[in-house]
XYZ file of C-alpha atoms in Angstrom:
427
model
C 15.196 -18.635 -2.313
C 13.220 -20.283 0.485
C 9.652 -21.094 -0.581
C 6.672 -21.036 1.807
C 3.202 -22.175 0.744
C 0.407 -19.931 2.007
C -3.339 -20.727 2.161
C -4.951 -20.250 -1.223
C -2.124 -22.042 -3.022
C 0.300 -19.151 -3.478
C 4.021 -19.378 -2.742
C 6.066 -16.773 -0.888
C 9.760 -16.573 -1.830
C 12.263 -15.160 0.646
C 16.007 -14.809 1.014
C 18.277 -12.404 2.919
C 20.813 -10.268 1.092
C 24.429 -10.634 2.192
C 23.993 -7.453 4.269
C 21.108 -9.035 6.226
C 18.091 -7.397 4.550
C 15.316 -9.989 4.176
C 13.693 -9.823 0.730
C 10.209 -11.375 0.525
C 8.373 -11.742 -2.799
C 4.792 -12.889 -3.393
C 4.258 -13.292 -7.166
C 0.750 -12.433 -8.401
C 0.586 -13.459 -12.036
C -1.489 -11.356 -14.449
C -2.134 -8.599 -11.909
C -1.372 -5.114 -13.198
C -0.380 -3.564 -9.884
C 2.845 -3.933 -7.915
C 3.011 -3.025 -4.236
C 6.181 -2.911 -2.149
C 6.915 -2.010 1.457
C 10.337 -1.501 3.044
C 9.936 -1.713 6.827
C 12.301 -0.925 9.691
C 11.920 -2.666 13.047
C 11.878 0.755 14.714
C 8.951 2.795 16.005
C 7.842 5.407 18.493
C 8.532 3.146 21.497
C 12.265 3.130 20.711
C 13.492 6.348 22.248
C 15.688 4.712 24.901
C 18.085 1.970 23.845
C 21.491 0.423 24.394
C 23.710 0.418 21.317
C 26.358 -2.203 20.506
C 29.240 -1.398 22.822
C 27.051 -0.749 25.858
C 26.186 2.960 25.681
C 22.620 3.866 26.657
C 21.041 6.492 24.388
C 17.880 8.451 25.181
C 16.355 10.760 22.583
C 13.163 12.903 22.536
C 9.887 10.996 21.922
C 8.587 11.350 18.353
C 11.974 10.987 16.681
C 11.038 7.868 14.637
C 8.075 9.729 13.119
C 10.282 12.801 12.497
C 12.800 10.656 10.602
C 10.027 9.176 8.474
C 9.018 12.709 7.416
C 12.576 13.760 6.634
C 13.481 10.803 4.416
C 11.036 12.093 1.801
C 13.102 15.233 1.316
C 15.885 15.422 -1.238
C 18.443 18.120 -1.968
C 16.437 18.954 -5.070
C 12.739 18.243 -5.185
C 10.720 15.645 -3.359
C 10.369 11.886 -3.437
C 6.628 12.259 -4.105
C 7.293 14.092 -7.381
C 9.589 11.335 -8.643
C 7.022 8.565 -8.049
C 4.215 10.671 -9.512
C 6.245 11.120 -12.707
C 6.393 7.323 -13.011
C 2.640 7.022 -12.469
C 2.972 5.570 -8.971
C 2.087 6.666 -5.467
C 4.384 6.580 -2.437
C 3.676 6.883 1.272
C 4.944 5.942 4.719
C 3.725 5.396 8.262
C 5.201 5.101 11.728
C 3.654 2.889 14.402
C 4.710 1.963 17.926
C 6.985 -0.769 16.573
C 7.917 -0.048 12.982
C 8.425 2.527 10.256
C 7.331 1.537 6.750
C 7.919 3.109 3.329
C 5.700 1.877 0.501
C 4.679 2.409 -3.076
C 1.981 1.172 -5.425
C 2.291 1.343 -9.189
C 1.069 -0.155 -12.467
C 4.056 0.929 -14.567
C 7.776 1.280 -13.867
C 7.888 -1.071 -10.882
C 11.627 -1.709 -11.322
C 12.472 2.007 -11.239
C 10.109 2.499 -8.299
C 11.625 -0.368 -6.322
C 15.183 0.791 -6.994
C 14.298 4.302 -5.905
C 12.440 3.130 -2.769
C 15.638 1.414 -1.646
C 17.688 4.453 -2.647
C 15.786 7.224 -0.861
C 15.307 5.297 2.391
C 19.084 4.802 2.483
C 19.980 8.426 1.717
C 18.880 10.785 4.506
C 19.151 14.485 3.698
C 19.280 16.195 7.103
C 20.445 19.762 7.666
C 20.005 22.216 10.539
C 17.756 24.299 8.302
C 15.419 21.587 7.036
C 15.134 19.968 10.482
C 14.087 23.284 12.052
C 11.542 23.815 9.282
C 10.114 20.319 9.825
C 9.567 20.999 13.532
C 6.971 23.626 12.668
C 5.188 21.268 10.275
C 5.025 18.426 12.830
C 3.932 20.778 15.617
C 0.955 21.834 13.463
C 0.159 18.181 12.792
C 0.238 17.358 16.528
C -1.986 20.330 17.383
C -4.462 19.332 14.672
C -4.704 15.799 16.063
C -5.077 17.126 19.618
C -8.467 18.592 18.639
C -9.681 15.428 16.903
C -12.180 13.556 19.149
C -11.012 10.015 18.232
C -7.384 10.912 18.868
C -8.201 12.831 22.044
C -10.185 10.070 23.735
C -7.705 7.346 22.774
C -4.846 9.444 24.123
C -6.762 10.058 27.374
C -7.364 6.316 27.766
C -3.673 5.472 27.303
C -2.750 8.138 29.871
C -5.229 6.476 32.252
C -3.808 2.989 31.718
C -0.042 3.512 31.626
C 2.259 5.111 34.203
C 5.640 4.845 32.448
C 5.432 2.819 29.247
C 6.026 4.888 26.076
C 2.889 3.408 24.478
C 1.068 6.132 26.455
C 2.746 8.827 24.322
C 1.648 10.074 20.918
C 3.550 8.381 18.084
C 4.525 11.852 16.873
C 5.764 12.891 20.326
C 4.752 16.192 21.926
C 5.289 19.771 20.815
C 7.971 20.050 23.536
C 9.791 16.829 22.585
C 9.758 17.666 18.860
C 11.335 21.051 19.583
C 14.232 19.284 21.336
C 15.179 17.029 18.388
C 18.628 17.671 16.919
C 20.281 16.704 13.628
C 22.849 14.620 15.550
C 20.104 12.653 17.316
C 18.318 11.993 14.025
C 21.517 10.650 12.470
C 22.240 8.581 15.600
C 18.830 6.896 15.455
C 19.043 6.475 11.693
C 22.433 4.743 11.764
C 21.411 2.623 14.766
C 18.102 1.289 13.462
C 18.151 1.644 9.665
C 20.482 -1.343 9.367
C 19.626 -3.897 6.638
C 19.545 -6.685 9.257
C 16.845 -4.710 11.108
C 14.684 -4.307 7.996
C 12.521 -6.325 5.616
C 11.377 -5.642 2.038
C 8.143 -7.210 0.760
C 7.095 -7.052 -2.909
C 3.676 -8.257 -4.157
C 2.740 -8.282 -7.848
C 3.425 -9.863 -11.233
C 7.166 -9.967 -10.619
C 9.785 -12.674 -10.877
C 11.270 -13.498 -7.432
C 14.819 -14.074 -8.729
C 14.854 -10.892 -10.829
C 13.418 -8.887 -7.908
C 16.031 -10.230 -5.509
C 18.892 -9.482 -7.900
C 17.556 -5.969 -8.572
C 17.496 -5.177 -4.851
C 20.909 -6.744 -4.302
C 22.402 -4.640 -7.095
C 20.805 -1.366 -5.973
C 21.155 -1.634 -2.187
C 23.912 0.769 -1.099
C 26.784 -0.268 1.149
C 26.527 2.056 4.144
C 28.500 2.273 7.387
C 26.449 1.571 10.501
C 26.462 0.559 14.133
C 26.229 -3.166 13.435
C 24.982 -5.717 15.951
C 21.666 -5.935 17.813
C 20.148 -2.990 19.698
C 18.662 -3.508 23.157
C 15.414 -1.579 23.563
C 14.970 -0.289 27.116
C 11.337 -0.077 28.220
C 10.674 1.253 31.731
C 9.230 -0.956 34.471
C 5.471 -0.587 34.130
C 3.358 -1.149 37.282
C 0.483 -3.649 37.078
C -1.986 -0.988 38.221
C -3.648 1.701 36.116
C -3.063 5.413 36.696
C -6.762 6.209 37.158
C -9.940 4.170 36.592
C -12.032 6.980 35.082
C -11.511 10.328 33.349
C -13.755 12.857 31.655
C -13.058 15.792 29.338
C -15.159 18.255 27.381
C -14.731 18.942 23.672
C -16.888 20.701 21.038
C -18.650 17.512 19.831
C -22.304 16.697 19.215
C -22.550 13.492 21.300
C -20.567 11.978 24.173
C -17.899 9.372 23.401
C -17.063 6.401 25.595
C -13.932 4.268 25.635
C -13.138 1.343 27.942
C -9.621 -0.069 28.042
C -7.935 -3.065 29.675
C -4.183 -3.159 30.216
C -2.494 -6.542 29.732
C 0.984 -7.868 30.264
C 2.997 -8.070 27.022
C 2.411 -11.283 25.070
C 5.417 -13.107 23.668
C 5.972 -13.471 19.944
C 5.234 -16.311 17.576
C 2.478 -18.874 17.743
C 1.280 -17.827 21.210
C 0.606 -14.313 19.931
C -1.454 -15.578 16.961
C -3.468 -17.943 19.204
C -4.265 -15.130 21.629
C -5.183 -12.768 18.767
C -7.611 -15.384 17.438
C -9.155 -16.173 20.840
C -9.636 -12.508 21.792
C -10.914 -11.582 18.350
C -13.547 -14.339 18.560
C -14.466 -13.218 22.080
C -14.872 -9.631 20.978
C -17.042 -10.682 18.027
C -19.451 -12.118 20.628
C -19.732 -8.559 21.998
C -19.312 -6.219 19.034
C -20.194 -8.440 16.065
C -23.283 -7.169 14.239
C -24.955 -10.584 14.498
C -24.214 -11.087 18.222
C -26.857 -11.036 20.959
C -24.801 -8.525 22.940
C -24.662 -6.065 20.037
C -28.428 -6.410 19.481
C -29.139 -5.651 23.164
C -26.864 -2.615 23.242
C -28.247 -1.309 19.954
C -31.916 -1.822 20.891
C -31.355 0.079 24.133
C -29.764 2.873 22.039
C -26.546 2.693 24.039
C -24.289 2.326 20.963
C -24.219 3.391 17.326
C -22.857 1.814 14.138
C -19.316 2.838 15.101
C -19.203 0.651 18.219
C -16.094 -1.511 18.108
C -13.877 -3.739 20.208
C -10.202 -4.309 19.447
C -7.318 -6.307 20.888
C -3.759 -5.132 20.268
C -0.843 -7.251 21.397
C 2.900 -7.187 21.045
C 5.907 -8.559 22.884
C 6.273 -5.114 24.544
C 2.644 -4.159 25.326
C -0.939 -5.426 25.020
C -4.357 -3.856 25.526
C -8.064 -4.214 24.725
C -10.369 -1.323 23.825
C -14.162 -0.901 23.485
C -15.545 2.335 22.075
C -18.727 4.041 20.895
C -20.555 7.306 20.665
C -23.424 7.164 23.168
C -25.948 9.490 24.763
C -25.520 7.710 28.099
C -21.915 6.654 28.850
C -22.744 5.456 32.383
C -25.562 3.197 31.187
C -23.375 1.810 28.394
C -20.596 1.069 30.878
C -22.998 -0.720 33.230
C -24.479 -2.838 30.432
C -21.088 -3.633 28.879
C -19.800 -4.662 32.312
C -22.694 -7.129 32.642
C -22.060 -8.556 29.149
C -18.309 -9.010 29.742
C -18.861 -10.578 33.161
C -21.454 -12.923 31.649
C -18.997 -14.156 28.998
C -16.230 -14.511 31.595
C -18.643 -16.450 33.788
C -19.398 -19.138 31.234
C -21.705 -17.771 28.559
C -19.323 -18.346 25.658
C -21.356 -20.713 23.474
C -19.470 -23.362 21.506
C -21.939 -23.128 18.612
C -21.415 -19.367 18.277
C -17.630 -19.757 18.344
C -17.731 -22.458 15.645
C -19.995 -20.281 13.485
C -17.573 -17.355 13.822
C -14.610 -19.599 13.005
C -16.233 -20.521 9.675
C -16.634 -16.798 8.943
C -12.980 -16.228 9.791
C -11.851 -18.844 7.263
C -13.583 -16.885 4.489
C -12.330 -13.525 5.775
C -8.759 -14.805 6.019
C -8.712 -16.250 2.503
C -10.404 -13.109 1.166
C -7.826 -10.879 2.865
C -5.143 -12.171 0.484
C -6.911 -10.195 -2.269
C -5.509 -7.045 -0.660
C -1.894 -6.471 -1.682
C -1.407 -4.028 1.211
C -2.847 -6.292 3.900
C -0.882 -9.292 2.655
C 2.408 -7.383 2.478
C 2.006 -5.869 5.939
C 1.150 -9.283 7.386
C 4.362 -10.670 5.881
C 6.278 -7.817 7.549
C 4.703 -8.659 10.926
C 5.440 -12.328 10.355
C 9.130 -11.515 9.914
C 9.510 -9.066 12.818
C 7.272 -10.835 15.362
C 7.799 -14.445 14.332
C 4.027 -14.806 13.902
C 3.326 -17.761 11.564
C 0.328 -16.321 9.714
C 0.693 -18.980 7.028
C -0.451 -21.390 9.776
C -3.403 -19.170 10.731
C -6.114 -21.585 9.550
C -4.502 -24.487 11.383
C -4.277 -22.434 14.606
C -7.839 -21.118 14.135
C -9.164 -24.687 13.931
C -7.523 -25.509 17.274
C -9.143 -22.626 19.212
C -12.166 -23.736 21.274
C -14.948 -21.939 23.149
C -13.058 -22.823 26.360
C -9.940 -21.071 24.986
C -12.014 -17.981 24.189
C -13.580 -17.887 27.640
C -10.221 -18.461 29.312
C -8.652 -15.593 27.322
C -11.491 -13.233 28.317
C -11.216 -14.303 31.975
C -7.446 -13.834 32.051
C -7.189 -10.560 30.162
C -10.358 -8.574 30.931
C -9.358 -7.777 34.510
C -11.446 -4.942 35.954
C -8.623 -4.083 38.360
C -6.553 -3.162 35.294
C -9.242 -1.268 33.393
C -10.085 2.374 32.823
C -12.802 4.450 31.175
C -12.288 7.696 29.233
C -15.267 9.871 28.335
C -15.531 12.916 26.089
C -18.612 15.057 26.679
C -19.913 17.947 24.575
C -18.879 21.357 25.896
C -21.692 22.763 28.010
C -22.670 26.275 27.129
C -22.110 28.478 30.166
C -24.028 31.644 30.657
């Protein structure tokens, strides 16, 4: 198996099975817990694609999330019951780009790992259980629609994006879910759930060779499409749909969210560098020890939940600032001044160097989390992001790089604000 040294002195072992599945193992000696995640390079964005052979397939939005739900169902009983009987817990999530199935256990890790591989590769889909699931997912979507955090984020994405599927809920819409058929579910499953389009990461007190051989022995031989899938994203205009939107919801205080739309950022080292530069820049605004945060807090324009985030991928990228606030207009005006000040040259080298030292400690400390480490290894495989070189790349980022990133990406022409206000009582 290939061995890669990671910061902190640990060694990651990896090797693909003959069928193309990449198996990645990070041994953690004398730890009781084992955590594993089996991830598919397939998410909510992938509802229009060209399969090997040239045919273009378009399916209803939300189908990746629907499949994730259905794989937990067996002909008799449920996957959750099986893991619980072994003393473990199992879960899954769907994002824009991937679907991941995971478990955590102290005992019976071999049985759990074998079964993880087994149930993900054995879909039980019938007309009856698919129809039943539609009702469950519709309820889930309607529940989220009334949640303030979900509502404002959804409004912001609708403001920013004309065509790109990132503007749609990961679960789809009530209408799109109703359209999903058993045939479409199987089509997507056999197209994307190919071993060569997946990665398995195991973290715990396990032997890499034994783990690899266990997976190799238990991985089923299944027919599939074979070959790479071309994902077909629509042409997205540079402009935003609208620069400002407001809605009312039964909440106690107004919520404010500012978003910037960026061009997609390519994979690999460039993506990690930009993540570091933007993260450092945003710490100068939202970090609890920053001057900007102190000003906003003293003027009572933000609360403890104020945050700034940068999300980037080879298919989309955006920045978001958010807070509850009694005065959204005043917060927007002040935040605009702060961002323009940093873009205009107020990124201090001393502050950036201080933050970089903090990041070294945070990065090394993050390896204590099995989940965070495993999911980073998944991203490293799918996006070609060399996180094992993170500290080296962090050291190279300068205050000038941070300022340049803020100047390039925080373009007011490509920004939008979404506001949620409390429902006014009429009468």
